């Protein structure tokens, strides 16, 4: 007999953590960050303590109390003895949004992870490029280890210490992350799990068909029917119907929302806004939403502007292209309509003056030195992963962009608003292409955005498409799949699902739901 236990995503949007059991086999479906819970206790300047490893998260019930899944180094650091073997056989991640995979950092490295090939790349990109304390998604650093020093004594084990002969253990543990192509099935214990790719607001999402000797269940993850690849969601719904599931674990983000703007309409609206703008133009959309990036790029091209992306976005695009996973060739950085903004960082070497040994202040291009030395000084301003883009022919320094603002549509998110100062913006449009703020913290951040726009005389214009089904689309999907049991997740309105003539057990945190 199979059972399902929810440890997140209940009565709220995101934070999905679902444990599925059948006899001696156990799998996790997603292991997401609960933003609501985290925001109750922490903020931008009040953070969980890295030195305490996992303690803060367990104490505040931000992580589920499941034995045998958490990192051995964190547990032993707290004086707790970890289990010798993991208590779950695998984790299946639906996509790369943090509310579905953000707490992978805390899991043991010997728990196999399955996801789409694109999500695997995204996990690697997130780990390399995001400046957060708990982002070891694809590999983890052994924490709280000591090593012998070559000249005697002990010191802390560091990430790059594997190169020393005196180090007895590799500081880095690679996680086992397997990319599942569309339609691929893997056997894990008594489970057969099939990945079926869907459409959502970032690349590489999927849902899962899960089969055991006695039970069949479908997990939707997050999905929509109004993006450029809506055919994938249509295929998922059809495959799910043919699967004849006993259980449907179903998202319900947009219950109560009927009007859904198609992605193609977003492009048209942005293009119309740009047609009326003769000065600078900026756009803010979810950083890894490549369908939105494609809409924005096409709108920019229609108005003789180049799209200028941030370094993190360029890093994802390049990694996807190198793995033959770029969803549209138009998004290649070799596209003449794409540029990368090279921001002023650290010393601001690409823009400002420096005192030479002779006592004169000069910009880097006017200081006498060989080119290799000059390139090294500039590269020091940037992180290792950023340096490949510093001298890329598609990269444009802020100083060059500010002289031709009307030639560009520039990506500008909340954390990059300071770049408006360097670009010397005097007016123009700011295209808001993301969801409206819905939490107190988000509303405060939004007010800061308005303050910046007012200071630089930028007018906000809006064009957005949801990453989820409308209410009527959701209803049609459930009626098409026709499960015997329905388990709502990722929704604030689980009671809405009572309209269906199916078994609808009450879902609660930690409650075991048995599948007969």
Short mmCIF file of C-alpha atoms in Angstrom, two decimals:
data_model
loop_
_atom_site.label_atom_id
_atom_site.label_comp_id
_atom_site.label_asym_id
_atom_site.label_seq_id
_atom_site.Cartn_x
_atom_site.Cartn_y
_atom_site.Cartn_z
CA UNK A 1 0.00 0.00 0.00
CA UNK A 2 1.32 3.43 -0.97
CA UNK A 3 1.09 6.62 1.08
CA UNK A 4 1.68 10.32 0.54
CA UNK A 5 2.81 12.80 3.20
CA UNK A 6 3.03 16.56 2.62
CA UNK A 7 5.71 18.61 4.36
CA UNK A 8 5.17 21.81 2.40
CA UNK A 9 2.98 23.52 -0.18
CA UNK A 10 -0.17 23.05 1.92
CA UNK A 11 -2.59 25.95 1.75
CA UNK A 12 0.14 28.18 0.31
CA UNK A 13 1.96 28.90 -2.92
CA UNK A 14 5.23 26.97 -3.10
CA UNK A 15 7.51 25.24 -0.63
CA UNK A 16 6.58 21.83 -2.06
CA UNK A 17 7.97 18.84 -0.17
CA UNK A 18 6.12 15.55 -0.75
CA UNK A 19 7.12 12.13 0.59
CA UNK A 20 5.76 9.07 -1.25
CA UNK A 21 6.15 5.61 0.30
CA UNK A 22 5.46 2.09 -0.92
CA UNK A 23 6.57 -0.82 1.30
CA UNK A 24 10.32 -0.28 1.88
CA UNK A 25 10.75 2.32 -0.88
CA UNK A 26 10.52 6.09 -0.35
CA UNK A 27 10.93 9.02 -2.74
CA UNK A 28 10.66 12.77 -2.37
CA UNK A 29 8.85 14.93 -4.91
CA UNK A 30 10.50 18.36 -4.78
CA UNK A 31 12.31 19.84 -1.81
CA UNK A 32 11.41 23.49 -1.97
CA UNK A 33 12.05 26.57 0.11
CA UNK A 34 9.03 27.81 2.06
CA UNK A 35 9.25 31.57 1.44
CA UNK A 36 6.30 32.30 3.72
CA UNK A 37 7.84 30.48 6.66
CA UNK A 38 11.30 31.89 6.03
CA UNK A 39 9.98 35.46 5.85
CA UNK A 40 8.27 35.00 9.22
CA UNK A 41 11.66 34.73 10.90
CA UNK A 42 14.31 36.14 8.59
CA UNK A 43 14.93 39.15 6.40
CA UNK A 44 17.66 40.67 4.26
CA UNK A 45 19.82 41.43 7.30
CA UNK A 46 18.56 38.76 9.69
CA UNK A 47 19.79 35.51 8.16
CA UNK A 48 20.05 31.89 9.32
CA UNK A 49 23.47 31.22 10.81
CA UNK A 50 25.80 29.34 8.48
CA UNK A 51 27.96 28.28 11.44
CA UNK A 52 24.99 26.41 12.91
CA UNK A 53 24.40 24.47 9.73
CA UNK A 54 20.91 23.06 9.90
CA UNK A 55 19.96 23.93 13.51
CA UNK A 56 18.11 27.19 12.83
CA UNK A 57 16.02 25.61 10.08
CA UNK A 58 14.98 22.61 12.20
CA UNK A 59 14.22 24.68 15.30
CA UNK A 60 11.94 27.02 13.35
CA UNK A 61 10.21 24.16 11.46
CA UNK A 62 11.49 25.43 8.13
CA UNK A 63 12.71 21.93 7.29
CA UNK A 64 10.67 18.76 7.87
CA UNK A 65 11.65 16.45 10.71
CA UNK A 66 12.52 13.41 8.59
CA UNK A 67 15.30 11.17 9.82
CA UNK A 68 17.98 10.01 7.41
CA UNK A 69 17.83 12.75 4.78
CA UNK A 70 20.06 15.52 6.09
CA UNK A 71 23.77 16.17 5.65
CA UNK A 72 26.00 14.14 7.92
CA UNK A 73 28.46 17.03 8.47
CA UNK A 74 25.70 19.36 9.70
CA UNK A 75 24.24 16.76 12.05
CA UNK A 76 27.59 15.71 13.51
CA UNK A 77 28.51 19.36 14.01
CA UNK A 78 25.46 19.57 16.33
CA UNK A 79 26.44 16.39 18.16
CA UNK A 80 23.78 14.26 16.43
CA UNK A 81 24.63 10.88 14.96
CA UNK A 82 23.43 10.58 11.35
CA UNK A 83 21.87 7.47 9.92
CA UNK A 84 24.33 5.16 8.14
CA UNK A 85 22.16 5.06 5.03
CA UNK A 86 19.72 7.60 3.58
CA UNK A 87 16.09 6.96 4.46
CA UNK A 88 14.80 7.94 1.00
CA UNK A 89 15.77 6.36 -2.29
CA UNK A 90 15.68 9.48 -4.50
CA UNK A 91 14.52 13.05 -4.93
CA UNK A 92 12.59 14.04 -8.07
CA UNK A 93 12.64 17.78 -8.81
CA UNK A 94 10.03 19.25 -11.16
CA UNK A 95 11.88 22.49 -12.02
CA UNK A 96 14.47 25.03 -10.97
CA UNK A 97 12.38 27.54 -8.99
CA UNK A 98 13.57 27.79 -5.40
CA UNK A 99 10.15 26.96 -3.96
CA UNK A 100 10.64 23.50 -5.49
CA UNK A 101 14.37 22.85 -5.03
CA UNK A 102 15.76 25.60 -2.78
CA UNK A 103 16.52 23.38 0.23
CA UNK A 104 18.47 20.71 -1.66
CA UNK A 105 21.56 22.19 0.02
CA UNK A 106 20.64 20.45 3.28
CA UNK A 107 20.25 16.95 1.86
CA UNK A 108 22.78 14.15 2.05
CA UNK A 109 24.91 13.82 -1.05
CA UNK A 110 24.14 10.08 -1.34
CA UNK A 111 20.47 10.74 -2.14
CA UNK A 112 20.18 10.52 -5.95
CA UNK A 113 18.49 13.49 -7.60
CA UNK A 114 16.45 13.31 -10.81
CA UNK A 115 15.26 16.27 -12.88
CA UNK A 116 15.28 17.40 -16.50
CA UNK A 117 18.67 18.03 -18.18
CA UNK A 118 17.88 21.75 -18.25
CA UNK A 119 17.09 21.84 -14.53
CA UNK A 120 20.38 20.07 -13.87
CA UNK A 121 22.24 22.86 -15.69
CA UNK A 122 20.19 25.47 -13.85
CA UNK A 123 21.16 23.97 -10.49
CA UNK A 124 24.83 24.22 -11.47
CA UNK A 125 24.39 27.82 -12.64
CA UNK A 126 22.55 28.81 -9.48
CA UNK A 127 25.26 27.32 -7.28
CA UNK A 128 28.05 29.06 -9.15
CA UNK A 129 26.46 32.46 -9.62
CA UNK A 130 24.25 33.13 -6.60
CA UNK A 131 25.83 34.79 -3.59
CA UNK A 132 23.86 32.93 -0.92
CA UNK A 133 24.98 30.77 1.99
CA UNK A 134 22.87 27.68 1.36
CA UNK A 135 23.07 26.96 -2.38
CA UNK A 136 25.08 23.73 -2.72
CA UNK A 137 22.71 22.11 -5.20
CA UNK A 138 24.96 20.13 -7.54
CA UNK A 139 27.95 19.57 -5.25
CA UNK A 140 28.56 20.21 -1.58
CA UNK A 141 31.54 21.36 0.41
CA UNK A 142 32.32 19.29 3.48
CA UNK A 143 31.71 21.70 6.36
CA UNK A 144 33.30 21.78 9.82
CA UNK A 145 36.20 19.49 8.81
CA UNK A 146 39.80 19.97 9.96
CA UNK A 147 42.86 18.89 7.98
CA UNK A 148 46.53 18.49 8.70
CA UNK A 149 48.86 21.30 7.73
CA UNK A 150 51.90 20.32 5.70
CA UNK A 151 54.21 21.74 8.41
CA UNK A 152 52.31 20.33 11.34
CA UNK A 153 49.19 21.35 13.21
CA UNK A 154 45.61 21.58 12.00
CA UNK A 155 43.60 24.05 9.97
CA UNK A 156 40.14 24.25 8.47
CA UNK A 157 39.37 22.25 5.35
CA UNK A 158 38.73 24.65 2.48
CA UNK A 159 37.11 24.20 -0.91
CA UNK A 160 40.38 24.25 -2.88
CA UNK A 161 42.39 22.10 -0.45
CA UNK A 162 42.06 18.98 -2.59
CA UNK A 163 45.25 20.00 -4.40
CA UNK A 164 47.39 19.43 -1.27
CA UNK A 165 49.00 16.02 -0.69
CA UNK A 166 48.46 16.37 3.05
CA UNK A 167 44.65 16.44 2.61
CA UNK A 168 43.21 13.02 3.46
CA UNK A 169 39.71 13.63 2.10
CA UNK A 170 38.33 15.52 -0.89
CA UNK A 171 36.63 18.74 0.32
CA UNK A 172 34.00 18.46 -2.44
CA UNK A 173 31.26 15.84 -2.63
CA UNK A 174 29.49 15.63 -5.97
CA UNK A 175 25.79 15.01 -5.82
CA UNK A 176 24.35 12.36 -8.13
CA UNK A 177 22.12 14.44 -10.40
CA UNK A 178 20.58 12.68 -13.41
CA UNK A 179 18.87 14.55 -16.22
CA UNK A 180 15.72 12.81 -17.46
CA UNK A 181 14.71 13.48 -21.06
CA UNK A 182 11.03 13.79 -21.92
CA UNK A 183 9.34 10.39 -21.54
CA UNK A 184 12.24 8.70 -19.77
CA UNK A 185 11.41 6.23 -17.01
CA UNK A 186 13.68 5.27 -14.10
CA UNK A 187 13.25 2.49 -11.56
CA UNK A 188 13.82 3.45 -7.93
CA UNK A 189 13.00 0.71 -5.44
CA UNK A 190 9.41 -0.31 -6.09
CA UNK A 191 8.72 2.92 -8.02
CA UNK A 192 8.73 3.50 -11.77
CA UNK A 193 8.93 7.25 -12.36
CA UNK A 194 8.43 8.84 -15.78
CA UNK A 195 9.35 12.45 -16.54
CA UNK A 196 6.96 14.32 -18.86
CA UNK A 197 8.07 17.82 -19.78
CA UNK A 198 5.62 20.72 -19.42
CA UNK A 199 5.49 24.48 -19.97
CA UNK A 200 6.13 26.92 -17.11
CA UNK A 201 7.80 30.28 -16.57
CA UNK A 202 11.37 29.01 -16.77
CA UNK A 203 13.12 26.41 -18.92
CA UNK A 204 13.14 22.70 -18.18
CA UNK A 205 10.01 21.99 -16.08
CA UNK A 206 8.35 18.60 -15.89
CA UNK A 207 5.65 16.61 -14.16
CA UNK A 208 5.95 12.99 -13.07
CA UNK A 209 3.98 9.79 -13.58
CA UNK A 210 4.70 7.54 -10.59
CA UNK A 211 3.80 3.86 -10.66
CA UNK A 212 4.12 1.14 -8.03
CA UNK A 213 2.84 -2.45 -8.14
CA UNK A 214 -0.44 -1.26 -6.58
CA UNK A 215 -0.77 2.48 -7.27
CA UNK A 216 -0.48 5.05 -10.05
CA UNK A 217 -0.12 8.74 -9.29
CA UNK A 218 0.51 11.93 -11.27
CA UNK A 219 2.33 14.97 -9.92
CA UNK A 220 1.82 18.14 -11.96
CA UNK A 221 4.55 20.35 -10.55
CA UNK A 222 3.88 23.86 -11.95
CA UNK A 223 2.50 24.21 -15.46
CA UNK A 224 0.62 26.46 -17.87
CA UNK A 225 -1.08 26.40 -21.28
CA UNK A 226 -0.39 29.88 -22.62
CA UNK A 227 3.38 29.91 -23.22
CA UNK A 228 5.30 29.28 -26.42
CA UNK A 229 5.62 25.58 -25.58
CA UNK A 230 2.08 24.95 -24.39
CA UNK A 231 2.14 21.77 -26.50
CA UNK A 232 4.27 20.19 -23.79
CA UNK A 233 1.59 20.76 -21.15
CA UNK A 234 -1.05 19.45 -23.55
CA UNK A 235 1.04 16.30 -24.01
CA UNK A 236 1.44 15.94 -20.24
CA UNK A 237 -2.32 16.13 -19.72
CA UNK A 238 -2.91 13.51 -22.42
CA UNK A 239 -0.19 11.20 -21.06
CA UNK A 240 -1.65 11.59 -17.56
CA UNK A 241 -5.14 10.64 -18.82
CA UNK A 242 -3.77 7.56 -20.58
CA UNK A 243 -1.90 6.64 -17.39
CA UNK A 244 -5.27 6.30 -15.57
CA UNK A 245 -3.96 7.49 -12.21
CA UNK A 246 -5.38 6.58 -8.83
CA UNK A 247 -4.03 9.87 -7.44
CA UNK A 248 -3.49 13.33 -8.91
CA UNK A 249 -1.23 15.65 -6.89
CA UNK A 250 -2.26 18.92 -8.45
CA UNK A 251 -1.15 22.54 -8.23
CA UNK A 252 -3.82 25.27 -7.97
CA UNK A 253 -1.96 28.57 -7.97
CA UNK A 254 -4.41 30.63 -10.03
CA UNK A 255 -7.72 29.53 -8.56
CA UNK A 256 -9.96 32.60 -8.69
CA UNK A 257 -8.09 34.04 -11.67
CA UNK A 258 -9.71 33.57 -15.05
CA UNK A 259 -8.10 36.23 -17.21
CA UNK A 260 -4.70 34.88 -18.31
CA UNK A 261 -2.54 36.88 -20.70
CA UNK A 262 -0.81 34.67 -23.32
CA UNK A 263 2.94 35.05 -23.67
CA UNK A 264 2.53 36.30 -27.26
CA UNK A 265 0.40 39.20 -25.99
CA UNK A 266 3.19 40.17 -23.60
CA UNK A 267 5.52 40.54 -26.57
CA UNK A 268 2.99 42.69 -28.43
CA UNK A 269 2.41 44.95 -25.44
CA UNK A 270 6.13 45.44 -24.78
CA UNK A 271 6.69 46.15 -28.47
CA UNK A 272 3.95 48.77 -28.37
CA UNK A 273 5.49 50.46 -25.34
CA UNK A 274 8.89 50.58 -27.03
CA UNK A 275 7.39 52.06 -30.19
CA UNK A 276 6.27 55.07 -28.12
CA UNK A 277 9.61 55.47 -26.29
CA UNK A 278 12.36 57.64 -27.73
CA UNK A 279 14.61 57.64 -24.67
CA UNK A 280 15.96 54.88 -22.43
CA UNK A 281 14.04 51.66 -21.83
CA UNK A 282 14.48 49.08 -19.08
CA UNK A 283 12.71 45.81 -18.36
CA UNK A 284 12.35 43.63 -15.27
CA UNK A 285 11.19 40.02 -15.58
CA UNK A 286 12.05 36.83 -13.64
CA UNK A 287 15.77 36.42 -14.18
CA UNK A 288 15.67 32.87 -15.62
CA UNK A 289 12.37 33.09 -17.51
CA UNK A 290 13.67 32.43 -21.03
CA UNK A 291 10.24 32.53 -22.66
CA UNK A 292 9.85 36.07 -21.33
CA UNK A 293 13.37 36.86 -22.47
CA UNK A 294 12.41 35.67 -25.95
CA UNK A 295 9.30 37.88 -25.91
CA UNK A 296 11.37 40.86 -24.79
CA UNK A 297 14.10 40.19 -27.37
CA UNK A 298 11.60 40.00 -30.22
CA UNK A 299 9.90 43.20 -29.04
CA UNK A 300 13.30 44.94 -28.86
CA UNK A 301 14.22 43.80 -32.38
CA UNK A 302 10.90 45.08 -33.73
CA UNK A 303 11.89 48.51 -32.43
CA UNK A 304 15.55 48.50 -33.54
CA UNK A 305 16.92 47.99 -30.04
CA UNK A 306 19.31 45.41 -28.68
CA UNK A 307 18.39 43.46 -25.56
CA UNK A 308 21.05 43.87 -22.88
CA UNK A 309 21.06 41.05 -20.30
CA UNK A 310 22.86 40.67 -16.97
CA UNK A 311 25.90 38.49 -16.38
CA UNK A 312 23.92 35.80 -14.53
CA UNK A 313 21.53 35.46 -17.45
CA UNK A 314 24.43 35.26 -19.89
CA UNK A 315 25.96 32.52 -17.72
CA UNK A 316 22.78 30.44 -17.96
CA UNK A 317 22.40 31.00 -21.70
CA UNK A 318 25.99 29.98 -22.40
CA UNK A 319 25.79 26.86 -20.23
CA UNK A 320 22.54 25.77 -21.87
CA UNK A 321 23.96 26.33 -25.34
CA UNK A 322 27.13 24.39 -24.53
CA UNK A 323 24.92 21.46 -23.49
CA UNK A 324 22.67 21.73 -26.58
CA UNK A 325 19.77 22.75 -24.34
CA UNK A 326 19.14 26.33 -25.46
CA UNK A 327 15.38 26.34 -26.21
CA UNK A 328 15.58 28.99 -28.96
CA UNK A 329 18.59 29.77 -31.13
CA UNK A 330 17.59 33.46 -31.02
CA UNK A 331 18.78 33.52 -27.40
CA UNK A 332 22.34 32.61 -28.34
CA UNK A 333 24.83 35.23 -27.19
CA UNK A 334 26.15 35.18 -30.76
CA UNK A 335 22.92 36.90 -31.83
CA UNK A 336 23.82 40.44 -32.92
CA UNK A 337 20.68 41.69 -31.16
CA UNK A 338 21.91 40.45 -27.77
CA UNK A 339 24.41 42.19 -25.51
CA UNK A 340 25.69 41.64 -21.98
CA UNK A 341 25.90 44.60 -19.60
CA UNK A 342 29.37 44.76 -18.05
CA UNK A 343 28.66 46.57 -14.79
CA UNK A 344 31.07 48.53 -12.66
CA UNK A 345 32.14 46.24 -9.80
CA UNK A 346 34.67 46.28 -6.97
CA UNK A 347 37.18 49.04 -7.90
CA UNK A 348 35.22 50.03 -10.99
CA UNK A 349 38.34 49.44 -13.09
CA UNK A 350 36.53 49.66 -16.43
CA UNK A 351 35.33 53.21 -15.72
CA UNK A 352 37.25 55.09 -13.03
CA UNK A 353 40.72 56.57 -12.53
CA UNK A 354 43.53 55.10 -10.42
CA UNK A 355 46.68 56.49 -8.91
CA UNK A 356 49.75 55.26 -10.75
CA UNK A 357 53.16 54.74 -9.06
CA UNK A 358 54.15 58.07 -10.63
CA UNK A 359 51.43 59.87 -8.68
CA UNK A 360 49.05 60.58 -11.58
CA UNK A 361 45.42 59.57 -11.75
CA UNK A 362 44.46 57.87 -15.01
CA UNK A 363 41.82 55.53 -16.42
CA UNK A 364 42.96 51.98 -17.03
CA UNK A 365 43.17 52.44 -20.81
CA UNK A 366 45.64 55.34 -20.39
CA UNK A 367 48.02 53.70 -17.93
CA UNK A 368 51.18 52.37 -19.54
CA UNK A 369 51.29 48.59 -19.19
CA UNK A 370 51.09 45.55 -21.42
CA UNK A 371 47.68 44.27 -22.48
CA UNK A 372 47.90 41.10 -20.41
CA UNK A 373 48.52 43.13 -17.24
CA UNK A 374 45.64 45.46 -18.09
CA UNK A 375 43.25 42.56 -18.66
CA UNK A 376 44.22 41.01 -15.32
CA UNK A 377 43.56 44.25 -13.45
CA UNK A 378 40.12 44.53 -15.03
CA UNK A 379 39.32 40.85 -14.43
CA UNK A 380 40.09 41.19 -10.70
CA UNK A 381 36.86 43.17 -10.32
CA UNK A 382 34.78 40.13 -11.26
CA UNK A 383 34.06 36.69 -9.90
CA UNK A 384 35.63 33.70 -11.59
CA UNK A 385 32.46 32.72 -13.48
CA UNK A 386 31.97 36.30 -14.67
CA UNK A 387 35.44 36.73 -16.16
CA UNK A 388 34.69 34.82 -19.36
CA UNK A 389 32.27 37.62 -20.28
CA UNK A 390 34.49 40.59 -19.41
CA UNK A 391 36.21 40.60 -22.80
CA UNK A 392 33.43 38.91 -24.77
CA UNK A 393 32.60 40.77 -27.97
CA UNK A 394 28.91 40.87 -27.00
CA UNK A 395 29.65 42.58 -23.65
CA UNK A 396 29.15 46.34 -23.39
CA UNK A 397 30.49 48.44 -20.48
CA UNK A 398 28.08 50.82 -18.81
CA UNK A 399 30.06 53.77 -20.15
CA UNK A 400 29.34 52.68 -23.71
CA UNK A 401 25.67 51.97 -23.01
CA UNK A 402 24.99 55.36 -21.41
CA UNK A 403 25.99 57.16 -24.62
CA UNK A 404 23.45 55.18 -26.68
CA UNK A 405 20.59 54.44 -24.31
CA UNK A 406 17.98 54.70 -27.05
CA UNK A 407 19.66 51.79 -28.88
CA UNK A 408 19.05 49.32 -26.05
CA UNK A 409 16.40 47.63 -23.95
CA UNK A 410 18.25 46.93 -20.71
CA UNK A 411 17.36 44.22 -18.19
CA UNK A 412 17.18 45.80 -14.75
CA UNK A 413 15.98 43.89 -11.70
CA UNK A 414 15.62 45.09 -8.11
CA UNK A 415 19.23 44.35 -7.19
CA UNK A 416 20.63 46.15 -10.24
CA UNK A 417 18.81 49.47 -9.79
CA UNK A 418 22.09 51.06 -8.68
CA UNK A 419 23.32 50.73 -12.26
CA UNK A 420 20.91 53.54 -13.16
CA UNK A 421 23.38 55.92 -11.52
CA UNK A 422 26.28 54.81 -13.74
CA UNK A 423 24.09 54.95 -16.85
CA UNK A 424 23.17 58.59 -16.09
CA UNK A 425 19.52 58.02 -16.96
CA UNK A 426 17.44 61.18 -17.54
CA UNK A 427 14.05 59.63 -18.35
CA UNK A 428 12.32 56.86 -20.23
CA UNK A 429 10.28 53.71 -19.62
CA UNK A 430 10.57 50.89 -17.11
CA UNK A 431 8.69 47.78 -18.23
CA UNK A 432 7.44 45.70 -15.30
CA UNK A 433 6.99 42.15 -16.59
CA UNK A 434 6.55 40.05 -13.47
CA UNK A 435 3.92 39.28 -10.85
CA UNK A 436 2.57 42.02 -8.62
CA UNK A 437 3.91 42.09 -5.03
CA UNK A 438 1.72 40.03 -2.68
CA UNK A 439 3.65 39.92 0.62
CA UNK A 440 4.46 42.83 2.99
CA UNK A 441 8.20 42.54 2.18
CA UNK A 442 7.53 42.52 -1.56
CA UNK A 443 5.34 45.62 -1.23
CA UNK A 444 8.11 47.45 0.65
CA UNK A 445 10.60 46.48 -2.07
CA UNK A 446 8.15 47.69 -4.71
CA UNK A 447 7.96 51.07 -3.03
CA UNK A 448 11.74 51.32 -3.25
CA UNK A 449 11.50 50.53 -6.96
CA UNK A 450 9.05 53.40 -7.40
CA UNK A 451 11.44 55.70 -5.51
CA UNK A 452 14.24 54.86 -7.95
CA UNK A 453 12.02 55.31 -10.98
CA UNK A 454 10.77 58.66 -9.74
CA UNK A 455 14.34 59.86 -9.14
CA UNK A 456 15.38 58.98 -12.70
CA UNK A 457 12.11 60.11 -14.30
CA UNK A 458 11.19 56.63 -15.52
CA UNK A 459 7.54 55.72 -16.07
CA UNK A 460 6.43 52.18 -15.21
CA UNK A 461 4.47 50.18 -17.78
CA UNK A 462 3.24 46.64 -17.16
CA UNK A 463 3.05 43.48 -19.28
CA UNK A 464 3.07 40.03 -17.69
CA UNK A 465 1.86 36.45 -18.20
CA UNK A 466 1.41 33.98 -15.35
CA UNK A 467 3.39 30.77 -15.09
CA UNK A 468 0.28 28.79 -14.14
CA UNK A 469 -3.06 27.55 -15.49
CA UNK A 470 -6.18 29.69 -15.26
CA UNK A 471 -9.02 28.39 -13.10
CA UNK A 472 -11.00 27.07 -16.08
CA UNK A 473 -7.89 25.42 -17.57
CA UNK A 474 -7.19 23.76 -14.21
CA UNK A 475 -10.76 22.48 -14.02
CA UNK A 476 -10.58 21.09 -17.54
CA UNK A 477 -7.25 19.39 -16.81
CA UNK A 478 -8.58 17.61 -13.72
CA UNK A 479 -11.72 16.49 -15.58
CA UNK A 480 -9.56 15.22 -18.45
CA UNK A 481 -7.19 13.21 -16.24
CA UNK A 482 -10.09 11.85 -14.09
CA UNK A 483 -8.19 10.59 -11.03
CA UNK A 484 -9.85 8.62 -8.26
CA UNK A 485 -8.17 10.72 -5.56
CA UNK A 486 -7.14 14.38 -5.68
CA UNK A 487 -4.46 15.95 -3.47
CA UNK A 488 -4.19 19.77 -3.85
CA UNK A 489 -0.79 21.42 -3.40
CA UNK A 490 0.75 24.83 -4.18
CA UNK A 491 -2.59 26.58 -3.65
CA UNK A 492 -4.21 28.90 -1.14
CA UNK A 493 -7.66 27.49 -1.94
CA UNK A 494 -7.63 23.69 -1.57
CA UNK A 495 -11.38 23.72 -0.82
CA UNK A 496 -12.02 24.66 -4.47
CA UNK A 497 -11.22 21.06 -5.46
CA UNK A 498 -14.37 19.80 -3.66
CA UNK A 499 -16.31 20.39 -6.90
CA UNK A 500 -14.88 17.21 -8.41
CA UNK A 501 -16.53 13.85 -7.84
CA UNK A 502 -13.38 12.24 -6.48
CA UNK A 503 -11.94 11.18 -3.16
CA UNK A 504 -10.55 14.38 -1.59
CA UNK A 505 -8.87 13.62 1.75
CA UNK A 506 -7.90 16.54 3.95
CA UNK A 507 -4.25 17.40 3.44
CA UNK A 508 -2.31 18.57 6.50
CA UNK A 509 1.35 18.95 7.35
CA UNK A 510 2.88 15.60 8.24
CA UNK A 511 -0.41 13.69 7.88
CA UNK A 512 0.01 10.32 6.16
CA UNK A 513 -2.54 9.82 3.39
CA UNK A 514 -2.90 6.15 2.54
CA UNK A 515 -3.73 5.16 -1.03
CA UNK A 516 -6.05 2.15 -1.18
#
